[in-house]
Coordinates of C-alpha atoms in Angstrom, one line a residue:
M449 CA 18.0 -44.3 -26.0
G450 CA 19.5 -46.4 -23.3
S451 CA 17.8 -46.7 -19.9
G452 CA 20.6 -44.7 -18.2
R453 CA 20.5 -41.9 -20.7
R454 CA 16.7 -41.9 -20.5
M455 CA 16.8 -41.5 -16.7
V456 CA 19.2 -38.5 -17.0
F457 CA 17.0 -36.9 -19.7
L458 CA 13.9 -37.3 -17.5
S459 CA 15.7 -35.9 -14.5
L460 CA 16.8 -32.9 -16.5
L461 CA 13.1 -32.3 -17.6
V462 CA 12.1 -32.3 -13.9
L463 CA 14.8 -29.9 -13.0
L464 CA 14.2 -27.5 -15.9
S465 CA 10.4 -27.6 -15.7
P466 CA 8.9 -24.3 -14.3
G467 CA 7.2 -24.1 -10.9
P468 CA 3.5 -23.3 -10.5
S469 CA 2.4 -21.1 -13.4
V470 CA 0.1 -18.1 -12.9
S471 CA -1.0 -18.0 -16.5
S472 CA -4.2 -19.9 -15.8
P473 CA -7.0 -18.5 -13.5
A474 CA -7.7 -22.0 -12.3
Q475 CA -4.2 -22.3 -10.7
I476 CA -4.7 -19.3 -8.4
D477 CA -6.9 -20.2 -5.5
P478 CA -6.1 -17.9 -2.6
L479 CA -6.6 -19.2 0.9
V480 CA -6.4 -17.2 4.1
Y481 CA -3.6 -19.3 5.6
E482 CA -3.1 -17.5 9.0
E483 CA -4.5 -14.5 10.7
Q484 CA -3.6 -12.6 13.8
L485 CA -4.3 -9.2 15.4
L486 CA -1.4 -6.9 15.5
W487 CA -3.1 -4.0 17.3
V488 CA -6.3 -3.6 19.2
S489 CA -7.7 -0.1 19.8
G490 CA -8.0 1.1 23.3
A491 CA -6.2 -1.9 24.8
Q492 CA -2.5 -1.1 24.5
G493 CA -0.7 1.6 26.4
H494 CA -1.8 5.2 25.9
V495 CA -3.5 4.8 22.6
N496 CA -7.2 5.4 21.9
T497 CA -7.3 4.0 18.3
Y498 CA -4.9 2.3 15.9
R499 CA -5.5 3.1 12.2
I500 CA -3.9 3.4 8.8
P501 CA -2.1 0.0 8.4
V502 CA 1.0 -0.2 6.2
I503 CA 3.3 -3.2 5.7
T504 CA 6.5 -4.0 3.8
F505 CA 9.3 -6.5 3.6
T506 CA 12.8 -5.1 4.2
P507 CA 15.8 -5.9 1.8
K508 CA 16.9 -8.5 4.4
G509 CA 13.5 -10.3 4.5
S510 CA 12.0 -8.9 7.7
L511 CA 8.4 -7.7 7.8
L512 CA 7.7 -4.3 9.1
A513 CA 4.1 -3.3 10.0
F514 CA 3.2 0.3 10.8
A515 CA 0.1 2.1 12.1
E516 CA -1.0 5.4 13.5
G517 CA -1.4 5.3 17.3
R518 CA -4.0 8.0 17.9
K519 CA -3.6 9.0 21.5
S520 CA -6.9 10.5 22.6
T521 CA -9.4 10.3 19.7
S522 CA -10.2 8.1 16.7
G523 CA -10.3 11.1 14.4
D524 CA -7.7 12.1 11.8
A525 CA -6.6 15.2 13.8
G526 CA -4.9 15.0 17.2
A527 CA -1.7 13.8 18.8
K528 CA -0.3 10.5 17.6
F529 CA 2.5 8.0 17.6
L530 CA 3.9 6.2 14.6
A531 CA 3.7 2.6 15.8
M532 CA 5.7 -0.3 14.4
R533 CA 6.0 -4.1 14.9
R534 CA 8.7 -6.2 13.3
S535 CA 8.8 -9.9 12.3
T536 CA 11.9 -11.9 11.2
D537 CA 10.0 -15.1 10.5
K538 CA 7.5 -13.9 7.8
G539 CA 4.8 -12.9 10.3
N540 CA 4.7 -16.0 12.5
T541 CA 5.9 -14.0 15.5
W542 CA 6.2 -10.2 16.1
S543 CA 8.2 -7.8 18.3
P544 CA 6.4 -5.7 20.8
T545 CA 5.1 -2.4 19.6
S546 CA 7.7 0.4 19.3
F547 CA 6.8 4.0 18.7
I548 CA 9.3 5.3 16.1
V549 CA 7.9 8.9 16.0
D550 CA 6.0 10.7 18.7
D551 CA 4.5 14.1 18.1
G552 CA 4.0 14.9 21.8
M553 CA 0.6 16.6 22.3
N554 CA 0.5 18.3 19.0
P555 CA -3.3 18.9 18.5
D556 CA -2.9 18.4 14.7
G557 CA -0.5 15.5 14.7
L558 CA 1.3 13.4 12.2
N559 CA -0.4 11.3 9.5
L560 CA 1.2 8.0 8.5
G561 CA 1.9 7.8 4.8
S562 CA 4.1 5.6 2.6
V563 CA 6.9 3.2 3.2
V564 CA 9.4 2.8 0.4
V565 CA 12.2 0.3 0.3
D566 CA 15.5 1.1 -1.5
E567 CA 16.9 -2.3 -2.5
E568 CA 20.1 -0.7 -3.9
V569 CA 21.3 0.7 -0.6
G570 CA 19.3 -1.5 1.8
S571 CA 17.3 1.2 3.4
V572 CA 13.6 1.6 4.5
I573 CA 12.2 5.1 4.2
L574 CA 8.9 6.2 5.8
I575 CA 7.3 9.4 4.5
Y576 CA 4.6 11.0 6.6
A577 CA 2.8 14.4 7.1
V578 CA 2.6 16.8 10.0
C579 CA -0.1 19.5 10.4
F580 CA -1.8 18.2 7.2
H581 CA -5.3 18.9 8.5
S582 CA -4.3 22.4 9.5
F583 CA -6.9 22.8 12.2
H584 CA -4.5 24.0 14.9
C585 CA -1.1 24.4 13.2
N586 CA 0.2 25.7 9.9
P587 CA 1.8 25.1 7.4
S588 CA 1.8 21.4 6.6
S589 CA 5.1 19.6 6.4
T590 CA 6.2 16.4 4.6
M591 CA 8.5 14.4 6.9
M592 CA 10.9 11.5 6.5
V593 CA 12.6 8.9 8.7
E594 CA 14.9 6.2 7.5
S595 CA 16.3 2.9 8.8
R596 CA 19.6 1.4 7.5
D597 CA 19.6 -1.6 10.0
D598 CA 16.5 -3.6 9.0
G599 CA 14.0 -1.5 11.0
L600 CA 15.8 -1.8 14.3
S601 CA 16.6 2.0 14.6
W602 CA 15.4 5.1 12.8
S603 CA 16.9 8.4 11.9
P604 CA 15.7 11.7 13.5
P605 CA 12.8 13.1 11.5
R606 CA 13.8 15.2 8.5
N607 CA 11.5 18.0 7.1
L608 CA 11.3 17.7 3.4
S609 CA 9.4 21.0 3.0
I610 CA 12.7 22.8 2.7
E611 CA 13.0 21.3 -0.8
L612 CA 9.4 20.5 -1.6
G613 CA 7.8 23.7 -0.3
V614 CA 4.8 23.8 2.0
Q615 CA 2.2 22.4 -0.3
A616 CA 0.0 20.1 1.8
F617 CA 0.9 16.5 0.8
A618 CA -0.4 13.3 2.5
P619 CA 1.6 10.3 1.1
G620 CA -0.2 7.0 0.4
P621 CA -1.2 5.5 2.7
G622 CA 0.6 2.3 1.6
F623 CA 3.9 1.8 -0.1
G624 CA 6.0 3.8 -2.5
I625 CA 8.1 2.0 -5.1
Q626 CA 11.7 1.9 -6.4
K627 CA 11.6 1.6 -10.1
R628 CA 12.9 -1.8 -11.3
Y629 CA 12.5 -1.1 -15.0
E630 CA 13.3 1.7 -17.3
P631 CA 12.4 4.5 -17.6
A632 CA 14.1 5.9 -14.5
K633 CA 15.2 2.6 -13.1
G634 CA 16.2 3.0 -9.4
R635 CA 14.0 6.1 -8.9
L636 CA 12.0 6.3 -5.6
V637 CA 8.3 7.2 -6.3
V638 CA 5.9 8.1 -3.5
C639 CA 2.4 9.2 -4.4
G640 CA -0.3 10.8 -2.2
H641 CA -3.0 13.5 -2.2
G642 CA -3.5 17.1 -1.3
T643 CA -5.8 19.0 1.0
I644 CA -9.6 18.7 0.6
E645 CA -9.8 21.9 -1.6
G646 CA -6.5 21.3 -3.4
D647 CA -7.0 17.6 -3.6
G648 CA -5.6 15.3 -6.3
V649 CA -2.9 12.8 -6.8
F650 CA 0.7 14.1 -6.5
C651 CA 3.9 12.2 -6.6
I652 CA 7.3 13.0 -5.1
L653 CA 10.4 11.6 -6.6
S654 CA 14.0 10.9 -5.6
D655 CA 16.9 9.9 -7.9
D656 CA 19.6 9.8 -5.2
H657 CA 18.2 7.2 -2.7
G658 CA 16.2 9.8 -0.7
R659 CA 18.8 12.4 -0.2
S660 CA 16.7 14.9 -2.1
W661 CA 13.1 15.0 -3.4
Y662 CA 11.1 16.9 -6.0
Y663 CA 7.6 17.0 -7.2
G664 CA 6.7 14.9 -10.3
A665 CA 3.2 14.0 -11.6
A666 CA 0.0 15.7 -10.6
L667 CA -3.6 14.8 -11.3
K668 CA -5.6 17.7 -9.8
S669 CA -9.1 17.7 -8.6
I670 CA -11.8 19.7 -10.4
P671 CA -12.5 22.5 -9.4
Y672 CA -9.0 22.8 -8.0
N673 CA -8.4 24.7 -4.8
Q674 CA -12.2 25.2 -4.4
K675 CA -14.8 23.7 -2.1
K676 CA -16.0 20.4 -3.5
S677 CA -19.6 19.2 -4.1
P678 CA -20.9 15.6 -4.4
N679 CA -19.8 14.0 -7.6
D680 CA -16.9 16.4 -8.3
F681 CA -13.7 14.9 -9.6
N682 CA -11.7 14.5 -6.5
P683 CA -8.9 11.8 -6.6
D684 CA -7.5 11.2 -3.2
E685 CA -5.6 8.4 -1.4
C686 CA -3.7 6.2 -3.8
Q687 CA -1.4 3.2 -4.2
P688 CA 1.2 3.1 -7.0
V689 CA 2.3 -0.2 -8.6
E690 CA 5.0 -0.7 -11.2
M691 CA 4.2 -3.0 -14.1
T692 CA 6.6 -5.1 -16.0
D693 CA 6.6 -2.7 -18.9
G694 CA 8.0 0.1 -16.6
S695 CA 4.8 2.0 -16.3
I696 CA 3.4 3.0 -13.0
V697 CA -0.3 2.2 -12.5
I698 CA -1.9 4.2 -9.6
N699 CA -5.1 2.9 -8.0
V700 CA -7.0 5.9 -6.6
R701 CA -9.8 6.6 -4.1
N702 CA -12.7 8.3 -5.8
Q703 CA -13.5 10.7 -2.9
N704 CA -16.6 12.3 -4.3
N705 CA -17.9 9.4 -6.4
Y706 CA -17.3 11.1 -9.7
H707 CA -18.8 9.0 -12.5
C708 CA -19.2 5.9 -10.2
R709 CA -18.8 4.4 -6.8
C710 CA -15.7 2.7 -7.9
R711 CA -11.9 3.2 -8.3
V712 CA -10.0 5.6 -10.5
V713 CA -7.0 4.2 -12.3
V714 CA -4.3 6.3 -13.9
R715 CA -0.9 5.5 -15.4
S716 CA 2.4 7.2 -15.7
R717 CA 4.7 6.1 -18.5
D718 CA 7.6 8.4 -17.8
G719 CA 8.7 7.3 -14.3
G720 CA 6.2 9.3 -12.3
L721 CA 6.7 12.7 -14.0
T722 CA 3.3 13.0 -15.5
L723 CA -0.2 11.4 -15.2
P724 CA -2.0 12.1 -18.6
I725 CA -5.7 11.8 -18.6
D726 CA -5.4 9.8 -21.8
D727 CA -4.4 6.9 -19.5
L728 CA -7.1 7.4 -16.9
Y729 CA -10.2 5.3 -16.5
F730 CA -12.8 4.2 -14.0
D731 CA -12.8 0.6 -13.0
S732 CA -16.5 -0.3 -12.4
T733 CA -15.5 -3.8 -11.2
L734 CA -13.8 -2.3 -8.2
V735 CA -16.8 -1.2 -6.3
D736 CA -15.7 1.1 -3.5
P737 CA -17.1 3.2 -0.6
A738 CA -14.2 5.8 -0.9
V739 CA -11.4 4.3 1.1
A740 CA -7.7 3.6 0.9
A741 CA -7.1 0.2 -0.8
G742 CA -4.3 -2.2 -1.3
A743 CA -2.7 -3.2 -4.6
L744 CA 0.3 -5.4 -5.5
Q745 CA 1.9 -6.8 -8.6
K746 CA 3.5 -10.2 -8.1
D747 CA 4.7 -12.6 -10.8
G748 CA 2.5 -11.1 -13.5
V749 CA -0.6 -11.0 -11.4
L750 CA -2.2 -7.8 -10.0
Y751 CA -3.8 -8.2 -6.6
F752 CA -6.3 -5.7 -5.0
T753 CA -8.0 -5.5 -1.6
N754 CA -10.8 -3.1 -0.5
P755 CA -14.1 -3.2 1.4
S756 CA -16.2 -4.2 -1.7
N757 CA -19.4 -2.2 -1.0
D758 CA -20.6 0.9 -2.7
R759 CA -21.9 2.5 0.5
S760 CA -20.2 1.1 3.6
R761 CA -16.8 0.0 4.8
V762 CA -17.6 -3.7 5.0
N763 CA -16.8 -6.9 3.1
L764 CA -13.0 -6.7 2.7
T765 CA -12.4 -8.6 -0.5
L766 CA -9.3 -9.9 -2.4
R767 CA -9.4 -9.7 -6.2
W768 CA -6.8 -10.6 -8.8
S769 CA -6.2 -9.8 -12.5
L770 CA -4.1 -11.7 -15.1
T771 CA -4.4 -8.7 -17.5
N772 CA -2.7 -6.0 -15.5
G773 CA -6.0 -4.8 -14.2
L774 CA -7.8 -4.5 -17.5
T775 CA -10.1 -7.3 -16.4
W776 CA -10.5 -9.1 -13.1
E777 CA -11.2 -12.8 -12.4
N778 CA -14.8 -13.6 -11.6
K779 CA -13.8 -15.5 -8.4
V780 CA -13.0 -13.4 -5.4
V781 CA -12.0 -14.2 -1.8
Q782 CA -14.0 -12.6 1.0
I783 CA -11.5 -11.9 3.7
W784 CA -13.9 -10.4 6.3
A785 CA -17.6 -9.8 5.9
G786 CA -17.9 -7.3 8.7
P787 CA -16.7 -3.7 9.2
S788 CA -13.3 -3.3 7.4
G789 CA -11.4 -0.3 6.2
Y790 CA -7.9 0.6 4.9
S791 CA -5.6 -2.2 3.7
C792 CA -2.1 -2.8 2.3
I793 CA -0.5 -5.8 0.6
T794 CA 3.1 -6.9 0.4
S795 CA 5.1 -10.0 -0.6
L796 CA 8.7 -11.2 -0.5
D797 CA 10.3 -11.2 -3.9
S798 CA 13.2 -13.6 -3.1
G799 CA 12.8 -15.7 -6.2
S800 CA 12.3 -18.9 -4.1
V801 CA 9.4 -21.2 -4.9
E802 CA 8.1 -21.0 -1.3
D803 CA 8.0 -17.1 -1.4
K804 CA 6.1 -17.2 -4.7
K805 CA 3.2 -18.9 -2.9
Y806 CA 2.3 -16.1 -0.5
I807 CA 1.1 -12.5 -0.2
F808 CA 0.6 -10.7 3.1
V809 CA -2.3 -8.3 3.9
I810 CA -2.8 -5.9 6.8
Y811 CA -6.2 -4.3 7.3
E812 CA -8.6 -2.5 9.6
K813 CA -11.1 -4.9 11.1
G814 CA -14.0 -4.8 13.5
H815 CA -17.3 -6.3 14.6
R816 CA -19.2 -3.0 15.1
D817 CA -16.7 -0.5 13.7
Y818 CA -13.9 -1.0 11.3
D819 CA -11.3 0.8 13.5
E820 CA -11.5 -1.7 16.4
S821 CA -8.3 -3.5 15.4
I822 CA -5.6 -4.0 12.8
S823 CA -5.2 -7.6 11.5
F824 CA -2.5 -9.4 9.6
L825 CA -3.1 -12.1 7.1
K826 CA -0.9 -14.6 5.4
I827 CA -2.5 -15.7 2.1
H828 CA -1.5 -18.9 0.2
L829 CA -2.1 -18.2 -3.5
Y830 CA -2.5 -21.8 -4.4
G831 CA -5.0 -23.0 -1.9
G832 CA -2.4 -24.4 0.6
R833 CA -0.9 -26.7 -2.0

């Protein structure tokens, strides 16, 4: 082969060779690249406590971060805002806080749930609950707001209880999914939990881009609609993730520590219509103090964040699996050793080499209590290389 042809051949090899592979555990070496506080409790406006962090990328590549702004108390019940900050440069800078929903002085206010992105129509939908705790108002309502302009403005709240009924449903917290693979490609799937007595994992589905919703899968607590005791089966807050085979894996809070102080994992193979117990297991590697956790599937790797402790909400940890969650790599990344609570993960799936390198985490962080602030992390998956 002549030198000119050899140079062309070598150039083609370089162009056609794949980027960083994620097939080897040694190649993934997550590094906390940047961190900044998005909200500090008691320090911004008329908000006592910020809790329940949720984050997503929009179809146009903006980051939207959400939280509950609890007006007068740190507890779940009480008047709240739904707070949002927006970034158009992948989290380097953020807009001031805007309050996209305000429940006034409702003593049993709204509860932030799940954000779901519809790539097909370019919308962002936020599903949340009102009166879920039912201390001072009844019945509970499932609500929806939607943005069609990259998070700049939001529709008036719409009550989905007209079509879903008044069953208490607390979505997420975290993100819902739009199915990318068959079965039911394009379907919107949002999963959450019920009341304390009627707890369990429930999913609501939409096949028309959020214009209408209906109930799909249910994994009910035992005993259902009865007072719970320690160690009863009581699946609670959850995060669904679509796998490349089209199944939906749901990572679930094990509220009453049934079987273990770890996570419950269940799978739907029919687009969120059913959650058969044949596909349920307890992941003893994912030690958990009963909390909402983050999960994300990116380029064949499943990532997971939670306070990795069997008793207390401390030690926020990042784990990853190359086997769809069947096994987890021995190496972990400790994000924060101190008090830490709920978390959520996202990434930008643009196809670019640069965006393949990063995931983004939002979590509750404190020095004495986990609800002191909400922090944002940019994590380089290849050690900054």
